[in-house]
Amino acid sequence: VSKQDGRGRSVTLEPVDDPAASILHVDLDAFFASVELLEHPELRDQPVVIGSRNPRSVVTAANYVARRYGVNSAMPMAVALRRCPKAVVLEPHYERYTHLSRQVMDICRSLTPLVEQLSIDEAFLDVAGARRLLGTPFEIATELRRRVYAETGLTCSVGVAATKFVAKLASGLSKPDGLLVVPLAETQSVLFPLPITALWGVGEKSAEKLRRMGLNTVGDLASTPLSTLQGWIGEASGAKLHELAWGRDPRRVVVGHTEKSVGHEQTFGTDVLDPEVIRRELLRLSGQVAVRLRKAGLAGRTVALKLRFGDFSTITRSKTIAEPTATGRRIYEEARDLFDAAFAPGQRIRLVGVRVEQLSEGDGAPSGLWDDDEDWREAEQTLDALEAKFGRGAVRPAALLRTKTDQRHADT
DNA sequence: TCTGGGGTCCTAGGACCC
DNA sequence: TCTGGGGTCCTAGGACCC
């Protein structure tokens, strides 16, 4: 079968099989947009863009009709609407996406336990052990695509190869609604003609650097001596890219995934000059981060603050503390101190973010007294108000917690 | 009408230790 | 007597991915 991909290139799809190619990469097509179209089938042939209405928003997803106008994810909404004024803009509904994502992942897991979820709309499957029960990887991929469509109404693309990287590449080449098997023996002939940006980890900056060195295709990169490459782009990146260019990728499909950091950030509708507004936002973000940490049973030792200024320049400041924490109060205190040290009056703040790193399985969260997150938030707000009145450090959180608990007992 | 929010990984310098 | 090499941790910045 021969068909066109999203960029008008011709892609050949063959029902080939190769025992060495047992890794599947599943990728839902234009996921958020496709989900919204399930609810609005009448818009199917119109350009549809997902994003919020606020003036600083970006495109989170675009259907294939909109992409023909040059509209893509991460593009400022203003630019997207300039390119495609007739685009229908729909607000995102994350609960729907999460729900459908779960359905699709369940279908994957019914085929093999070796499923590694990469993001909300992507997963790797290793079907080496499923061959005798379910058939060749090609047959399994076909069945997977059939079931995803039958059970959710969504189309997906699947790449099949011997490695994760090539499988992911293959799903991208087959998009939308495609299936592409790259047998081990054909890996290099598929890889070498592709532009260097096809390599996982080569974005615009690296591509520009490599092009200046005369490298335009994956094949060019493969034939560059490793040490030369490392001299240009660094030890680790050089080695990794060189391996990928030859189609070598030792990463296995792993089922569990441990988070390394948890964070939240917020861009203001208009830049903020008042540091008190920033501190309030820091308190809110710290609380959100803490809630997520406690829900995951985690605590962290490093608190990182992120500030983006009116001119879009961005700084980060971080502080590592001795004991892991998962309380909004503690996270906020560090974030606020970092902010106070970094902020100079007159600066316009566009974005503020809080992230907690160096996570461990945490008894950093005091449990028992306050395991209810609503109570936490309320306590933190109360504390904030008291500090505003009596000054920082004038209120002992422990005392407040006790008072609050006593009061609840009294109410009961 | 110019730039979201969630992340991961790498680099590089300095402090510190053996 | 003027300065090695290996390792870890911390901090800041940046590229990249979805």
Short mmCIF file of C-alpha atoms (C1' of nucleotides) in Angstrom, two decimals:
data_model
loop_
_atom_site.label_atom_id
_atom_site.label_comp_id
_atom_site.label_asym_id
_atom_site.label_seq_id
_atom_site.Cartn_x
_atom_site.Cartn_y
_atom_site.Cartn_z
CA VAL A 1 0.00 0.00 0.00
CA SER A 2 1.26 3.45 -0.77
CA LYS A 3 -0.16 6.60 0.74
CA GLN A 4 0.63 10.20 1.52
CA ASP A 5 1.69 11.35 4.93
CA GLY A 6 0.77 14.70 6.51
CA ARG A 7 3.52 16.55 4.67
CA GLY A 8 2.62 15.14 1.30
CA ARG A 9 5.45 12.64 1.16
CA SER A 10 4.76 9.21 -0.17
CA VAL A 11 5.15 6.41 2.32
CA THR A 12 5.11 2.75 1.48
CA LEU A 13 3.34 0.48 3.90
CA GLU A 14 4.09 -3.19 3.66
CA PRO A 15 2.76 -6.11 5.65
CA VAL A 16 6.29 -7.32 6.28
CA ASP A 17 7.33 -9.22 9.34
CA ASP A 18 10.68 -9.43 11.05
CA PRO A 19 11.27 -11.41 14.22
CA ALA A 20 13.79 -8.79 15.37
CA ALA A 21 11.22 -5.98 15.05
CA SER A 22 9.00 -6.44 18.09
CA ILE A 23 8.74 -2.96 19.53
CA LEU A 24 5.55 -1.05 18.77
CA HIS A 25 5.12 2.69 19.14
CA VAL A 26 1.48 3.77 19.33
CA ASP A 27 0.62 7.42 18.83
CA LEU A 28 -2.92 8.81 18.74
CA ASP A 29 -3.49 11.15 15.80
CA ALA A 30 -4.00 14.85 16.65
CA PHE A 31 -5.21 13.52 19.98
CA PHE A 32 -6.91 16.49 21.71
CA ALA A 33 -8.42 17.70 18.45
CA SER A 34 -9.69 14.22 17.58
CA VAL A 35 -11.35 13.88 20.98
CA GLU A 36 -13.14 17.19 20.57
CA LEU A 37 -14.29 16.12 17.11
CA LEU A 38 -15.97 13.08 18.64
CA GLU A 39 -18.31 15.58 20.29
CA HIS A 40 -18.53 17.86 17.26
CA PRO A 41 -18.57 15.58 14.20
CA GLU A 42 -20.02 18.42 12.13
CA LEU A 43 -16.63 20.19 12.35
CA ARG A 44 -14.67 17.28 10.92
CA ASP A 45 -13.88 18.95 7.60
CA GLN A 46 -13.11 22.34 9.08
CA PRO A 47 -9.82 23.56 10.57
CA VAL A 48 -10.01 22.95 14.33
CA VAL A 49 -7.55 24.24 16.89
CA ILE A 50 -7.47 23.42 20.60
CA GLY A 51 -6.40 26.15 22.98
CA SER A 52 -7.73 28.53 25.55
CA ARG A 53 -9.24 31.89 24.76
CA ASN A 54 -6.80 33.98 26.73
CA PRO A 55 -4.59 36.31 24.70
CA ARG A 56 -1.33 34.61 25.67
CA SER A 57 -2.39 31.09 24.82
CA VAL A 58 -0.74 28.73 22.37
CA VAL A 59 -2.12 25.93 20.21
CA THR A 60 -2.24 22.67 22.16
CA ALA A 61 -3.46 20.64 19.20
CA ALA A 62 -4.65 21.13 15.63
CA ASN A 63 -6.49 18.74 13.36
CA TYR A 64 -5.03 17.84 9.97
CA VAL A 65 -7.23 20.33 8.15
CA ALA A 66 -5.75 23.16 10.24
CA ARG A 67 -2.22 21.81 9.73
CA ARG A 68 -2.59 22.36 6.02
CA TYR A 69 -2.65 26.09 6.82
CA GLY A 70 0.65 25.78 8.63
CA VAL A 71 -0.92 25.64 12.07
CA ASN A 72 0.94 23.49 14.59
CA SER A 73 1.16 22.67 18.29
CA ALA A 74 2.93 25.22 20.51
CA MET A 75 2.31 28.03 18.03
CA PRO A 76 0.95 31.25 19.55
CA MET A 77 -2.80 31.33 19.03
CA ALA A 78 -2.47 34.80 17.49
CA VAL A 79 -0.14 33.45 14.81
CA ALA A 80 -2.37 30.43 14.19
CA LEU A 81 -5.43 32.62 13.65
CA ARG A 82 -3.48 34.88 11.32
CA ARG A 83 -2.56 31.85 9.23
CA CYS A 84 -6.01 30.35 9.38
CA PRO A 85 -8.63 32.96 10.33
CA LYS A 86 -11.48 30.51 9.76
CA ALA A 87 -10.16 28.04 12.32
CA VAL A 88 -12.63 26.93 14.96
CA VAL A 89 -11.03 27.33 18.40
CA LEU A 90 -12.16 24.86 21.06
CA GLU A 91 -11.32 24.91 24.75
CA PRO A 92 -9.48 21.82 26.00
CA HIS A 93 -11.21 19.25 28.23
CA TYR A 94 -8.43 17.38 30.00
CA GLU A 95 -10.70 14.96 31.87
CA ARG A 96 -11.93 13.61 28.53
CA TYR A 97 -8.38 13.20 27.26
CA THR A 98 -7.29 11.42 30.42
CA HIS A 99 -10.26 9.10 30.25
CA LEU A 100 -9.74 8.14 26.61
CA SER A 101 -6.01 7.83 27.14
CA ARG A 102 -6.67 5.33 29.91
CA GLN A 103 -8.96 3.32 27.62
CA VAL A 104 -6.28 3.15 24.93
CA MET A 105 -3.57 2.17 27.43
CA ASP A 106 -5.84 -0.58 28.73
CA ILE A 107 -6.20 -1.95 25.22
CA CYS A 108 -2.39 -1.95 24.93
CA ARG A 109 -2.03 -3.77 28.24
CA SER A 110 -4.54 -6.40 27.15
CA LEU A 111 -2.12 -7.31 24.37
CA THR A 112 1.07 -7.39 26.44
CA PRO A 113 2.03 -6.41 29.97
CA LEU A 114 5.14 -4.72 28.58
CA VAL A 115 3.61 -1.28 28.00
CA GLU A 116 5.54 1.93 28.66
CA GLN A 117 3.39 5.04 28.57
CA LEU A 118 5.41 7.97 27.23
CA SER A 119 2.82 10.72 27.42
CA ILE A 120 -0.94 11.08 27.40
CA ASP A 121 -1.17 9.91 23.79
CA GLU A 122 1.84 7.66 23.24
CA ALA A 123 3.15 4.30 24.37
CA PHE A 124 5.75 1.68 23.58
CA LEU A 125 4.85 -2.01 23.57
CA ASP A 126 7.23 -4.94 23.48
CA VAL A 127 5.38 -7.82 21.84
CA ALA A 128 8.28 -10.27 21.54
CA GLY A 129 6.61 -12.60 24.01
CA ALA A 130 3.12 -12.29 22.54
CA ARG A 131 3.97 -13.80 19.17
CA ARG A 132 2.69 -17.31 19.80
CA LEU A 133 -0.57 -16.14 21.33
CA LEU A 134 -1.38 -13.16 19.16
CA GLY A 135 0.67 -13.47 15.97
CA THR A 136 3.32 -11.33 14.33
CA PRO A 137 4.01 -7.74 15.43
CA PHE A 138 2.32 -6.59 12.23
CA GLU A 139 -0.81 -8.56 13.11
CA ILE A 140 -0.77 -7.32 16.69
CA ALA A 141 -0.38 -3.72 15.53
CA THR A 142 -3.29 -4.14 13.12
CA GLU A 143 -5.48 -5.57 15.85
CA LEU A 144 -4.47 -2.75 18.20
CA ARG A 145 -5.43 -0.11 15.64
CA ARG A 146 -8.72 -1.85 14.93
CA ARG A 147 -9.66 -2.05 18.58
CA VAL A 148 -8.67 1.53 19.40
CA TYR A 149 -10.93 2.76 16.62
CA ALA A 150 -13.78 0.39 17.46
CA GLU A 151 -13.75 1.18 21.17
CA THR A 152 -12.96 4.90 21.17
CA GLY A 153 -13.60 6.23 17.67
CA LEU A 154 -10.02 7.53 17.55
CA THR A 155 -7.41 6.73 14.95
CA CYS A 156 -3.82 6.05 15.84
CA SER A 157 -0.59 5.35 14.06
CA VAL A 158 1.76 2.52 14.91
CA GLY A 159 5.42 2.08 14.12
CA VAL A 160 7.09 -1.31 14.43
CA ALA A 161 10.84 -1.80 14.62
CA ALA A 162 13.66 -3.42 16.54
CA THR A 163 14.32 -0.33 18.67
CA LYS A 164 12.30 2.34 20.41
CA PHE A 165 13.72 5.16 18.37
CA VAL A 166 13.04 3.58 14.99
CA ALA A 167 9.57 2.48 16.11
CA LYS A 168 8.75 6.04 17.06
CA LEU A 169 10.14 7.32 13.81
CA ALA A 170 8.05 4.78 11.93
CA SER A 171 4.80 5.79 13.61
CA GLY A 172 5.57 9.40 12.71
CA LEU A 173 6.22 8.48 9.09
CA SER A 174 2.97 6.54 8.85
CA LYS A 175 0.79 9.33 10.28
CA PRO A 176 -2.10 9.79 10.24
CA ASP A 177 -3.98 6.53 10.67
CA GLY A 178 -1.03 4.47 9.45
CA LEU A 179 1.10 1.45 10.20
CA LEU A 180 4.71 1.04 9.23
CA VAL A 181 7.04 -1.87 9.89
CA VAL A 182 10.76 -1.23 9.54
CA PRO A 183 12.62 -4.56 9.41
CA LEU A 184 16.02 -4.57 11.06
CA ALA A 185 17.79 -5.04 7.74
CA GLU A 186 16.17 -1.92 6.29
CA THR A 187 16.74 0.33 9.26
CA GLN A 188 19.66 2.23 7.81
CA SER A 189 18.15 2.73 4.38
CA VAL A 190 15.09 4.24 6.06
CA LEU A 191 17.16 6.35 8.45
CA PHE A 192 19.97 7.78 6.36
CA PRO A 193 17.97 9.94 3.90
CA LEU A 194 15.97 11.62 6.70
CA PRO A 195 16.81 15.17 7.86
CA ILE A 196 18.80 15.37 11.11
CA THR A 197 15.76 16.80 12.88
CA ALA A 198 14.26 13.31 12.63
CA LEU A 199 16.68 12.26 15.39
CA TRP A 200 15.21 12.20 18.87
CA GLY A 201 16.81 15.11 20.70
CA VAL A 202 17.74 17.24 17.70
CA GLY A 203 15.64 20.38 17.75
CA GLU A 204 16.06 23.65 15.88
CA LYS A 205 19.16 24.78 17.79
CA SER A 206 21.16 21.60 17.37
CA ALA A 207 19.97 21.22 13.78
CA GLU A 208 21.27 24.70 12.98
CA LYS A 209 24.60 23.95 14.61
CA LEU A 210 24.95 20.65 12.77
CA ARG A 211 23.93 22.17 9.44
CA ARG A 212 26.65 24.80 9.86
CA MET A 213 29.06 21.87 10.12
CA GLY A 214 27.70 20.55 6.84
CA LEU A 215 25.46 17.81 8.22
CA ASN A 216 21.99 17.72 6.71
CA THR A 217 20.84 14.13 6.88
CA VAL A 218 20.97 11.31 9.39
CA GLY A 219 23.39 9.58 7.02
CA ASP A 220 25.72 12.59 7.16
CA LEU A 221 25.73 12.36 10.92
CA ALA A 222 26.32 8.61 10.91
CA SER A 223 29.42 9.00 8.75
CA THR A 224 30.93 11.70 10.98
CA PRO A 225 33.60 10.32 13.34
CA LEU A 226 32.29 10.05 16.88
CA SER A 227 35.02 12.20 18.44
CA THR A 228 34.44 14.97 15.91
CA LEU A 229 30.74 14.96 16.70
CA GLN A 230 31.40 15.02 20.44
CA GLY A 231 33.69 17.98 20.01
CA TRP A 232 30.83 19.90 18.39
CA ILE A 233 27.85 19.06 20.55
CA GLY A 234 29.24 17.52 23.73
CA GLU A 235 30.23 14.15 25.08
CA ALA A 236 26.89 12.59 25.90
CA SER A 237 24.77 14.11 23.13
CA GLY A 238 27.41 13.24 20.54
CA ALA A 239 27.55 9.61 21.57
CA LYS A 240 23.79 9.28 21.78
CA LEU A 241 23.08 10.86 18.41
CA HIS A 242 25.77 8.82 16.70
CA GLU A 243 24.20 5.62 17.98
CA LEU A 244 20.68 6.72 17.00
CA ALA A 245 21.87 7.66 13.52
CA TRP A 246 23.00 4.06 13.02
CA GLY A 247 19.67 2.80 14.35
CA ARG A 248 21.22 1.57 17.60
CA ASP A 249 19.16 2.21 20.71
CA PRO A 250 19.70 -0.05 23.72
CA ARG A 251 16.75 1.25 25.76
CA ARG A 252 14.30 -1.46 26.76
CA VAL A 253 10.57 -1.04 27.21
CA VAL A 254 10.09 -0.48 30.93
CA VAL A 255 6.74 -0.63 32.64
CA GLY A 256 7.07 1.46 35.79
CA HIS A 257 8.03 5.11 35.74
CA THR A 258 9.26 7.07 38.73
CA GLU A 259 8.79 10.83 38.71
CA LYS A 260 11.89 12.94 39.17
CA SER A 261 10.20 16.26 39.82
CA VAL A 262 6.79 17.80 40.37
CA GLY A 263 6.01 21.39 39.49
CA HIS A 264 3.43 23.97 38.56
CA GLU A 265 3.75 27.28 36.80
CA GLN A 266 1.48 30.11 35.81
CA THR A 267 1.69 32.78 33.16
CA PHE A 268 -0.18 35.95 34.07
CA GLY A 269 -2.65 37.50 31.66
CA THR A 270 -0.65 40.71 31.94
CA ASP A 271 2.78 41.19 33.49
CA VAL A 272 2.85 41.71 37.24
CA LEU A 273 4.80 44.45 39.02
CA ASP A 274 3.59 43.88 42.58
CA PRO A 275 5.73 41.35 44.52
CA GLU A 276 2.82 40.62 46.86
CA VAL A 277 0.84 39.25 43.93
CA ILE A 278 3.78 37.00 43.09
CA ARG A 279 4.06 35.76 46.67
CA ARG A 280 0.37 34.90 46.70
CA GLU A 281 0.79 32.97 43.50
CA LEU A 282 3.83 31.18 44.95
CA LEU A 283 1.70 30.11 47.90
CA ARG A 284 -0.98 28.74 45.60
CA LEU A 285 1.50 26.90 43.36
CA SER A 286 3.39 25.49 46.36
CA GLY A 287 0.11 24.15 47.71
CA GLN A 288 -0.72 22.47 44.41
CA VAL A 289 2.73 20.90 44.23
CA ALA A 290 2.46 19.66 47.81
CA VAL A 291 -0.94 18.10 47.20
CA ARG A 292 0.42 16.17 44.25
CA LEU A 293 3.49 15.05 46.19
CA ARG A 294 1.39 13.74 49.05
CA LYS A 295 -1.03 12.00 46.71
CA ALA A 296 1.93 10.22 45.13
CA GLY A 297 3.46 9.45 48.51
CA LEU A 298 6.54 11.49 47.64
CA ALA A 299 8.61 14.24 49.23
CA GLY A 300 11.41 16.34 47.80
CA ARG A 301 14.60 18.05 48.97
CA THR A 302 15.13 20.71 46.30
CA VAL A 303 12.76 23.62 45.76
CA ALA A 304 13.19 25.46 42.47
CA LEU A 305 11.72 28.83 41.59
CA LYS A 306 11.23 29.92 38.00
CA LEU A 307 10.68 33.50 36.92
CA ARG A 308 10.03 34.76 33.43
CA PHE A 309 10.24 38.49 32.92
CA GLY A 310 8.41 40.87 30.62
CA ASP A 311 11.11 40.45 27.98
CA PHE A 312 10.67 36.65 28.11
CA SER A 313 14.09 36.12 29.68
CA THR A 314 13.90 33.39 32.29
CA ILE A 315 15.84 32.54 35.41
CA THR A 316 15.71 29.67 37.88
CA ARG A 317 16.85 29.67 41.49
CA SER A 318 16.95 26.59 43.65
CA LYS A 319 17.69 25.56 47.19
CA THR A 320 18.32 22.13 48.60
CA ILE A 321 17.16 21.54 52.14
CA ALA A 322 18.26 18.86 54.61
CA GLU A 323 14.93 17.10 55.09
CA PRO A 324 12.54 16.11 52.30
CA THR A 325 9.24 17.93 52.46
CA ALA A 326 5.77 17.61 51.00
CA THR A 327 4.02 20.47 52.72
CA GLY A 328 2.86 23.56 50.91
CA ARG A 329 4.05 25.70 53.79
CA ARG A 330 7.65 24.51 53.66
CA ILE A 331 7.84 24.64 49.87
CA TYR A 332 6.35 28.11 49.91
CA GLU A 333 8.87 29.41 52.45
CA GLU A 334 11.80 28.34 50.30
CA ALA A 335 10.20 29.57 47.09
CA ARG A 336 9.37 32.93 48.67
CA ASP A 337 12.91 33.39 50.03
CA LEU A 338 14.34 32.55 46.61
CA PHE A 339 11.96 35.05 45.06
CA ASP A 340 12.75 37.81 47.54
CA ALA A 341 16.47 37.35 46.86
CA ALA A 342 16.02 37.40 43.08
CA PHE A 343 13.44 40.15 42.68
CA ALA A 344 14.31 43.79 42.11
CA PRO A 345 11.55 46.42 42.31
CA GLY A 346 10.30 47.53 38.94
CA GLN A 347 10.73 44.17 37.26
CA ARG A 348 7.78 42.97 35.22
CA ILE A 349 6.97 39.31 35.92
CA ARG A 350 5.30 37.31 33.19
CA LEU A 351 5.45 33.83 34.71
CA VAL A 352 6.19 32.24 38.03
CA GLY A 353 6.75 28.56 38.72
CA VAL A 354 7.53 26.23 41.62
CA ARG A 355 9.10 22.79 41.22
CA VAL A 356 10.26 20.22 43.73
CA GLU A 357 13.11 17.88 42.80
CA GLN A 358 15.24 15.15 44.39
CA LEU A 359 12.17 13.14 45.22
CA SER A 360 12.10 10.24 47.60
CA GLU A 361 9.35 8.07 48.94
CA GLY A 362 8.29 10.41 51.55
CA ASP A 363 7.21 10.46 55.05
CA GLY A 364 7.95 14.13 54.51
CA ALA A 365 4.21 14.67 54.74
CA PRO A 366 2.87 14.92 58.24
CA SER A 367 -0.04 12.53 58.16
CA GLY A 368 -2.85 11.93 60.56
CA LEU A 369 -3.63 15.43 61.68
CA TRP A 370 -3.98 16.93 58.24
CA ASP A 371 -4.35 14.39 55.52
CA ASP A 372 -7.17 16.32 53.98
CA ASP A 373 -5.95 18.62 51.24
CA GLU A 374 -8.81 21.08 51.52
CA ASP A 375 -7.82 21.62 55.14
CA TRP A 376 -4.25 22.17 54.12
CA ARG A 377 -5.18 24.82 51.63
CA GLU A 378 -7.41 26.53 54.10
CA ALA A 379 -4.74 26.44 56.78
CA GLU A 380 -2.19 27.87 54.41
CA GLN A 381 -4.47 30.68 53.41
CA THR A 382 -5.19 31.45 57.03
CA LEU A 383 -1.51 31.44 57.82
CA ASP A 384 -0.84 33.73 54.90
CA ALA A 385 -3.46 36.17 56.11
CA LEU A 386 -2.07 36.09 59.65
CA GLU A 387 1.45 36.71 58.42
CA ALA A 388 0.25 39.63 56.37
CA LYS A 389 -1.20 41.07 59.55
CA PHE A 390 1.46 40.24 62.14
CA GLY A 391 4.57 39.87 60.03
CA ARG A 392 6.56 36.97 58.68
CA GLY A 393 7.59 34.42 61.29
CA ALA A 394 5.15 35.75 63.86
CA VAL A 395 2.88 32.72 63.51
CA ARG A 396 3.85 29.15 64.34
CA PRO A 397 2.21 26.77 61.85
CA ALA A 398 2.12 23.95 64.39
CA ALA A 399 0.13 26.10 66.75
CA LEU A 400 -2.28 26.98 64.00
CA LEU A 401 -2.74 23.35 63.06
CA ARG A 402 -3.56 22.46 66.65
CA THR A 403 -6.02 25.29 66.95
CA LYS A 404 -7.70 24.26 63.73
CA THR A 405 -8.03 20.66 64.88
CA ASP A 406 -9.40 21.64 68.25
CA GLN A 407 -11.92 23.81 66.53
CA ARG A 408 -13.01 20.95 64.33
CA HIS A 409 -13.49 18.75 67.37
CA ALA A 410 -15.53 21.49 68.97
CA ASP A 411 -17.66 21.76 65.86
CA THR A 412 -18.25 18.05 65.85
"C1'" DT B 1 -2.44 39.81 18.16
"C1'" DC B 2 4.77 36.73 20.02
"C1'" DT B 3 5.64 32.84 22.61
"C1'" DG B 4 1.42 27.31 27.82
"C1'" DG B 5 2.38 23.87 31.09
"C1'" DG B 6 4.01 19.43 32.17
"C1'" DG B 7 8.34 17.30 32.21
"C1'" DT B 8 13.57 15.09 31.14
"C1'" DC B 9 18.39 15.32 30.27
"C1'" DC B 10 22.91 17.56 29.65
"C1'" DT B 11 26.67 20.92 30.61
"C1'" DA B 12 29.63 23.57 33.31
"C1'" DG B 13 31.62 25.67 37.32
"C1'" DG B 14 32.54 25.67 42.19
"C1'" DA B 15 32.83 23.50 46.75
"C1'" DC B 16 34.44 19.80 49.03
"C1'" DC B 17 36.55 15.24 50.02
"C1'" DC B 18 40.07 11.59 49.60
"C1'" DT C 1 58.71 23.61 46.89
"C1'" DC C 2 52.83 26.81 43.81
"C1'" DT C 3 49.62 22.37 42.63
"C1'" DG C 4 47.10 15.89 40.28
"C1'" DG C 5 43.08 13.18 39.65
"C1'" DG C 6 38.82 11.08 40.83
"C1'" DG C 7 34.36 11.56 42.73
"C1'" DT C 8 29.96 13.74 44.61
"C1'" DC C 9 26.82 17.40 45.44
"C1'" DC C 10 24.79 21.80 44.42
"C1'" DT C 11 23.33 25.53 41.35
"C1'" DA C 12 22.05 27.83 36.88
"C1'" DG C 13 20.98 27.65 32.31
"C1'" DG C 14 19.48 25.68 28.11
"C1'" DA C 15 17.76 22.33 24.68
"C1'" DC C 16 14.29 19.34 23.85
"C1'" DC C 17 9.84 16.57 23.97
"C1'" DC C 18 4.60 16.14 24.11
#
